[in-house]
Short mmCIF file of N, CA, C and O in Angstrom, two decimals:
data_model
loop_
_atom_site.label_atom_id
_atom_site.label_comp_id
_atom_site.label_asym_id
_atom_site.label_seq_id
_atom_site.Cartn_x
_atom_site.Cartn_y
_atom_site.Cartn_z
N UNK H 215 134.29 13.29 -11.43
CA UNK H 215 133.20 13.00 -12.33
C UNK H 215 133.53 13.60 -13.68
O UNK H 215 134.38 14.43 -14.00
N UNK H 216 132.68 12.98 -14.36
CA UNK H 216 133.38 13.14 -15.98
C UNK H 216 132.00 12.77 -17.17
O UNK H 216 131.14 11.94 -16.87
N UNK H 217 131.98 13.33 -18.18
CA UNK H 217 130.92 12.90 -19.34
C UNK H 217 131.98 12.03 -20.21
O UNK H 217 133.19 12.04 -20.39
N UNK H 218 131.11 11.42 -20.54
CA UNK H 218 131.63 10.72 -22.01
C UNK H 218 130.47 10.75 -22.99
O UNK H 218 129.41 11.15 -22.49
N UNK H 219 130.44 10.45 -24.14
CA UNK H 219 129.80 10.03 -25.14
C UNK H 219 129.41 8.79 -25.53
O UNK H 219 130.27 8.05 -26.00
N UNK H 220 128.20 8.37 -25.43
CA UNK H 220 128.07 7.21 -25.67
C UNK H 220 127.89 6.34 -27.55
O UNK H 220 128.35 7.15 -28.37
N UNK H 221 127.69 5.80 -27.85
CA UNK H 221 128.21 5.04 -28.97
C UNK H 221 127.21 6.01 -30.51
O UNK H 221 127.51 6.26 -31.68
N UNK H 222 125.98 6.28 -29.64
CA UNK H 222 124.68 6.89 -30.52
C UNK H 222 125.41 8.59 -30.07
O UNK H 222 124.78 9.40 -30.75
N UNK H 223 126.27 9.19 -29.36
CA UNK H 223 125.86 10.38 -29.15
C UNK H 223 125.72 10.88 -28.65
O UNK H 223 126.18 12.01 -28.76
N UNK H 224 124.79 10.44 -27.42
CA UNK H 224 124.19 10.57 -26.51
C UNK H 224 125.18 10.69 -25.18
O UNK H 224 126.17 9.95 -25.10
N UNK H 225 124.88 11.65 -24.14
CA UNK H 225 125.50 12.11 -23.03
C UNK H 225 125.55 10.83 -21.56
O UNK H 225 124.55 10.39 -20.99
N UNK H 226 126.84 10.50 -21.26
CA UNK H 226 126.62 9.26 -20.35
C UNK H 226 127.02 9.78 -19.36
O UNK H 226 127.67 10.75 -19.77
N UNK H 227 127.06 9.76 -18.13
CA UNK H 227 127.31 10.52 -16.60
C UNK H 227 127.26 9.41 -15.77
O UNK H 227 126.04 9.29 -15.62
N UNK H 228 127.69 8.68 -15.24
CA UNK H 228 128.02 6.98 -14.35
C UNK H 228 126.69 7.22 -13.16
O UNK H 228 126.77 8.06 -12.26
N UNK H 229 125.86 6.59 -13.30
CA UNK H 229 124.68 7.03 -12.07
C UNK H 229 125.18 6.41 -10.83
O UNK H 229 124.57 6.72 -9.81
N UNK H 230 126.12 5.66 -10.72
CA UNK H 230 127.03 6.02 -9.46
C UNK H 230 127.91 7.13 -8.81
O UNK H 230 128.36 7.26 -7.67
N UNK H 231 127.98 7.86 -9.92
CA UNK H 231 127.92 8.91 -9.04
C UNK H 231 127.42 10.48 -8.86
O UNK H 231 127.73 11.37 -8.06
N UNK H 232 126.38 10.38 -10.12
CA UNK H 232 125.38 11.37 -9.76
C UNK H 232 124.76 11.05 -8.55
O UNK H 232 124.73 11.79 -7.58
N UNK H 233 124.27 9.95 -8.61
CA UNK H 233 123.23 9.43 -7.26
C UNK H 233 123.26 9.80 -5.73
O UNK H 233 122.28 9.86 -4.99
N UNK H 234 124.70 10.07 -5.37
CA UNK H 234 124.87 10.27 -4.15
C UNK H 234 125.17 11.62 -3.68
O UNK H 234 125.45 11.95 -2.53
N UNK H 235 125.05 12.61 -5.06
CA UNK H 235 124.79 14.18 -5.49
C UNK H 235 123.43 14.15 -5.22
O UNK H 235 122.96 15.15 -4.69
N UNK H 236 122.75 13.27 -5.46
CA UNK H 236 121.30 13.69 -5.63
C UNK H 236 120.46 12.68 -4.13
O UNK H 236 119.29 12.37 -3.93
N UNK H 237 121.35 12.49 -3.56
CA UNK H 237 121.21 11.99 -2.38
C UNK H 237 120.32 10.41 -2.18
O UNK H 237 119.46 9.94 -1.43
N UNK H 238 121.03 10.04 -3.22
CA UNK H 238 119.73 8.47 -3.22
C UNK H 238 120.93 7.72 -3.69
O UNK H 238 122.01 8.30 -3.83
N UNK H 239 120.77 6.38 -3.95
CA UNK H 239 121.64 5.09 -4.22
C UNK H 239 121.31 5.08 -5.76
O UNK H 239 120.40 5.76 -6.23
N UNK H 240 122.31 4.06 -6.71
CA UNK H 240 122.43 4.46 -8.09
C UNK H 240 121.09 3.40 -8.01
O UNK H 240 120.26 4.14 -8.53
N UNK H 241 120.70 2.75 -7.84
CA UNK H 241 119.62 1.67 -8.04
C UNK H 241 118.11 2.31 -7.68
O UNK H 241 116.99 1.90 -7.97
N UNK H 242 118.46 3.23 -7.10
CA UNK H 242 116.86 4.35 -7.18
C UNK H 242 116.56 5.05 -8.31
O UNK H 242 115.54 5.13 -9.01
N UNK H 243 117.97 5.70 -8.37
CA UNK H 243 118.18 6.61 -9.64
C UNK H 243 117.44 5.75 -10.62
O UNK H 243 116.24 5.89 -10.86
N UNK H 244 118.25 4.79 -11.22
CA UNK H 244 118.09 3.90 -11.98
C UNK H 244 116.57 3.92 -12.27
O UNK H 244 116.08 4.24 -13.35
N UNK H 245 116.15 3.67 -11.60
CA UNK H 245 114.72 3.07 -11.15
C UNK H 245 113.96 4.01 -11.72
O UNK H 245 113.37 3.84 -12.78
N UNK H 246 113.95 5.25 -10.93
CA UNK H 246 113.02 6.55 -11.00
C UNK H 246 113.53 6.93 -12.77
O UNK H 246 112.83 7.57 -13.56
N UNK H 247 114.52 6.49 -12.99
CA UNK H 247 114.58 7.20 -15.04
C UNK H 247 113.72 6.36 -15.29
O UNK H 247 112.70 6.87 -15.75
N UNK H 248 113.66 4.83 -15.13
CA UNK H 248 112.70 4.04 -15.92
C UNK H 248 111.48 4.76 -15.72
O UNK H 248 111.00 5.28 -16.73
N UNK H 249 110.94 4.89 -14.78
CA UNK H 249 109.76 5.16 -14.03
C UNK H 249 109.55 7.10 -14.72
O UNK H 249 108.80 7.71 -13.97
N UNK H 250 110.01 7.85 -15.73
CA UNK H 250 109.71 9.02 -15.73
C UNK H 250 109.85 9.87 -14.98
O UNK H 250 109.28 10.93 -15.25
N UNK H 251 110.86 9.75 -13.43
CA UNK H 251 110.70 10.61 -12.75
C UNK H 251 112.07 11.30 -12.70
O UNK H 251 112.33 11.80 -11.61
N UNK H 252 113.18 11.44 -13.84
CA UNK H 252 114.14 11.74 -13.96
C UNK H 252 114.01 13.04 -14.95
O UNK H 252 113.55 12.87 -16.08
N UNK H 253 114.38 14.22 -14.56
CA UNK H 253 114.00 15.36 -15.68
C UNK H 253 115.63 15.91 -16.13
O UNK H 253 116.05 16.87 -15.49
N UNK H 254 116.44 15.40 -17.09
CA UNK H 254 117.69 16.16 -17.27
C UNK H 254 117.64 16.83 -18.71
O UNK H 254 117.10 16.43 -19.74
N UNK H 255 118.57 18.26 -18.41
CA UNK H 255 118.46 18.50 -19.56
C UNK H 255 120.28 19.11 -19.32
O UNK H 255 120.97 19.15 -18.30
N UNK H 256 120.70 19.65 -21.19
CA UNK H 256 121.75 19.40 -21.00
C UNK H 256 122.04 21.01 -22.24
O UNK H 256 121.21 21.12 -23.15
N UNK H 257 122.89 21.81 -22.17
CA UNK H 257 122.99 23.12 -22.59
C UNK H 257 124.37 23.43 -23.05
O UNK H 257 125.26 23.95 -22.37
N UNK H 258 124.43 23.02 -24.34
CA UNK H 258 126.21 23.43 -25.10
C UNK H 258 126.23 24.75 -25.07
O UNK H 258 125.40 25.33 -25.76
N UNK H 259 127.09 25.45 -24.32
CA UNK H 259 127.98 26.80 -24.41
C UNK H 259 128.65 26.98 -25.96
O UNK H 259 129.84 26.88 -26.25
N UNK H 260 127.62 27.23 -26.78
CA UNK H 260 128.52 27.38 -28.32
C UNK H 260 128.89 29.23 -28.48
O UNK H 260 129.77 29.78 -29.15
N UNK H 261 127.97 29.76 -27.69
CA UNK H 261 128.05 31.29 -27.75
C UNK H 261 129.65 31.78 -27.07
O UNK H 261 130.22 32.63 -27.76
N UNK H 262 130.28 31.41 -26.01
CA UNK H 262 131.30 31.59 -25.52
C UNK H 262 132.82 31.11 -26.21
O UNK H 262 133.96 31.58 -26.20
N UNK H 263 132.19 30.01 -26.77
CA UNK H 263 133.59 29.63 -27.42
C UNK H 263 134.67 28.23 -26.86
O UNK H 263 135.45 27.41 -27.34
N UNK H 264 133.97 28.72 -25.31
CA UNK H 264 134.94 27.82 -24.23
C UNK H 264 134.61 26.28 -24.38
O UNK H 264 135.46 25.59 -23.81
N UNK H 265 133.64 25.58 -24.98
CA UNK H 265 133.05 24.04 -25.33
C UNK H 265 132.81 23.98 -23.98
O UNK H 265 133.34 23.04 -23.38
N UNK H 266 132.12 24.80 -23.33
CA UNK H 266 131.36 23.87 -21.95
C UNK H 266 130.18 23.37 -22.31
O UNK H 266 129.54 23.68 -23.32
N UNK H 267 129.84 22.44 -21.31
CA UNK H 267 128.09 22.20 -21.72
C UNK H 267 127.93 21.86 -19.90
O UNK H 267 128.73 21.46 -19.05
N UNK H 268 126.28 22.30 -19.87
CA UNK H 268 125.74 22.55 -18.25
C UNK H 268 124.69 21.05 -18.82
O UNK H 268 124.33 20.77 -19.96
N UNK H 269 124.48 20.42 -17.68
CA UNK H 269 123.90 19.30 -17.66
C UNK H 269 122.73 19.36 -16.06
O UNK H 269 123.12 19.09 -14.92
N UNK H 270 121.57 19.71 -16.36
CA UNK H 270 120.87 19.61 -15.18
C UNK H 270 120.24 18.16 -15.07
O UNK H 270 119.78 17.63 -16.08
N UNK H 271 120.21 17.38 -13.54
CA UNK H 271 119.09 16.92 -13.84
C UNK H 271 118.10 17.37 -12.26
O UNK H 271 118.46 18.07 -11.32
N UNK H 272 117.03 16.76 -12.44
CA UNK H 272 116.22 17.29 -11.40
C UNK H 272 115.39 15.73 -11.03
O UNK H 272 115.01 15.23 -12.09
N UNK H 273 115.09 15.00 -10.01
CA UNK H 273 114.30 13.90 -9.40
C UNK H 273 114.08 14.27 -8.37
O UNK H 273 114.81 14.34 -7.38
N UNK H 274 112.61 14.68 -8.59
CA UNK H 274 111.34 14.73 -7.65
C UNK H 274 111.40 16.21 -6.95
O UNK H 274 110.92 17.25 -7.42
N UNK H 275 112.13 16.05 -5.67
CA UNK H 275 112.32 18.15 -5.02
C UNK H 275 113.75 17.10 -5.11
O UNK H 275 113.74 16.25 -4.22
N UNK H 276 114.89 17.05 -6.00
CA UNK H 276 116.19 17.11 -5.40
C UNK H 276 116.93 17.47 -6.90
O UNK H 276 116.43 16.98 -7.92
N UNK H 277 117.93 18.18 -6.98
CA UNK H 277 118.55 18.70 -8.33
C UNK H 277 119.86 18.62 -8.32
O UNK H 277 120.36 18.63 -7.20
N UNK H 278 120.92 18.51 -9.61
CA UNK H 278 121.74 18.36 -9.48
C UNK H 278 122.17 19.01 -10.63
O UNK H 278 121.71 18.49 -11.65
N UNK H 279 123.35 20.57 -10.94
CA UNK H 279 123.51 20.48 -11.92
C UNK H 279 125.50 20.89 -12.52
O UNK H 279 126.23 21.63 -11.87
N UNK H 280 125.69 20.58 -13.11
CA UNK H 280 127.29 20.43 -13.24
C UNK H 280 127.78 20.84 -14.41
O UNK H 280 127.17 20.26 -15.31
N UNK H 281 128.73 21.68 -14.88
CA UNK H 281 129.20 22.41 -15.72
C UNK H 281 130.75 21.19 -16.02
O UNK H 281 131.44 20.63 -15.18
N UNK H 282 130.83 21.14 -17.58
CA UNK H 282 131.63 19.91 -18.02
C UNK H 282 132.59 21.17 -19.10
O UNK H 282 132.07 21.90 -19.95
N UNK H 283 134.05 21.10 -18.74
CA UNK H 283 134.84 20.88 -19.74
C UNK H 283 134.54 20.62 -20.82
O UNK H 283 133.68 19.75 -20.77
N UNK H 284 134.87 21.00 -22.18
CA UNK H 284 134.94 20.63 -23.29
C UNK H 284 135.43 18.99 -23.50
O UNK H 284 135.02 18.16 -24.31
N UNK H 285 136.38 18.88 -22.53
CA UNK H 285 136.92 17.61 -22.79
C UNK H 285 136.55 16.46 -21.85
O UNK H 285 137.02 15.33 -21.70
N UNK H 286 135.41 17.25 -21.18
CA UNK H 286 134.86 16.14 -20.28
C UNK H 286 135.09 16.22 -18.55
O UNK H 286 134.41 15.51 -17.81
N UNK H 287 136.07 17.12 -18.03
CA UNK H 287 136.21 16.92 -16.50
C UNK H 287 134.76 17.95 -16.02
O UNK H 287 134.39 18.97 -16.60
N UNK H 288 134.25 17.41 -15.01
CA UNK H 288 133.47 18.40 -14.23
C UNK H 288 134.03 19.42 -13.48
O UNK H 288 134.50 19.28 -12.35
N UNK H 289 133.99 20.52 -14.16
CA UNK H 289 134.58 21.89 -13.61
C UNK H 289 133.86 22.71 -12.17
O UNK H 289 134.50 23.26 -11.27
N UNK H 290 132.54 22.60 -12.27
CA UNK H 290 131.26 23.24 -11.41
C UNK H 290 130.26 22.31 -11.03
O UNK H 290 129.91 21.46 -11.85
N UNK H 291 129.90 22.33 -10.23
CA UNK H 291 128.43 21.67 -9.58
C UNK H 291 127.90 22.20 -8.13
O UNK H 291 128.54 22.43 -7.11
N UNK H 292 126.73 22.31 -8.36
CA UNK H 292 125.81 22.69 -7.33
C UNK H 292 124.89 21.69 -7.47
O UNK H 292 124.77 21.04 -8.52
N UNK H 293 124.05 21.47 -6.22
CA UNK H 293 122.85 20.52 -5.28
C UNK H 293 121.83 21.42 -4.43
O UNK H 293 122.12 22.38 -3.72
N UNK H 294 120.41 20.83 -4.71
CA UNK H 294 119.97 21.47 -4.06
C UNK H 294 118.74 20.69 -3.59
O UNK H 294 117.97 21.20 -2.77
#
């Protein structure tokens, strides 16, 4: 798994394969962001130096959160 940047900026993560981190199919996922029930938030490491950034998200009782490389590989993740 990997971030990219999308065209505005904005943080893209493939909901194919968060989804099966967060124990549901990408077409729920999907679903539940339309629907408000997707809570992510996302935290640049500028204090360390190292360009990580932590990316949580949380749907409904299930969480998912993953620590990204500067250059994008997923280094860390925990589920809960």
């Amino acid at each position: 798994m990997r971030h990219t940047l999308g065209q505005q900026g904005d943080w893209v993560v493939d909901p194919c394969e968060l989804a099966p981190r967060l124990g549901v199919d990408a077409d729920y996922l999907k679903r539940m962001e339309r629907q408000g029930h997707v809570d992510a938030r996302i935290k640049i490491d500028d204090d360390s130096g190292t360009g990580q950034t932590r990316v949580t998200v949380r749907l409904l009782n299930q969480g998912w959160r993953g620590t990204f490389h500067g250059g994008g590989p997923l280094i860390y993740e925990e589920m809960w």
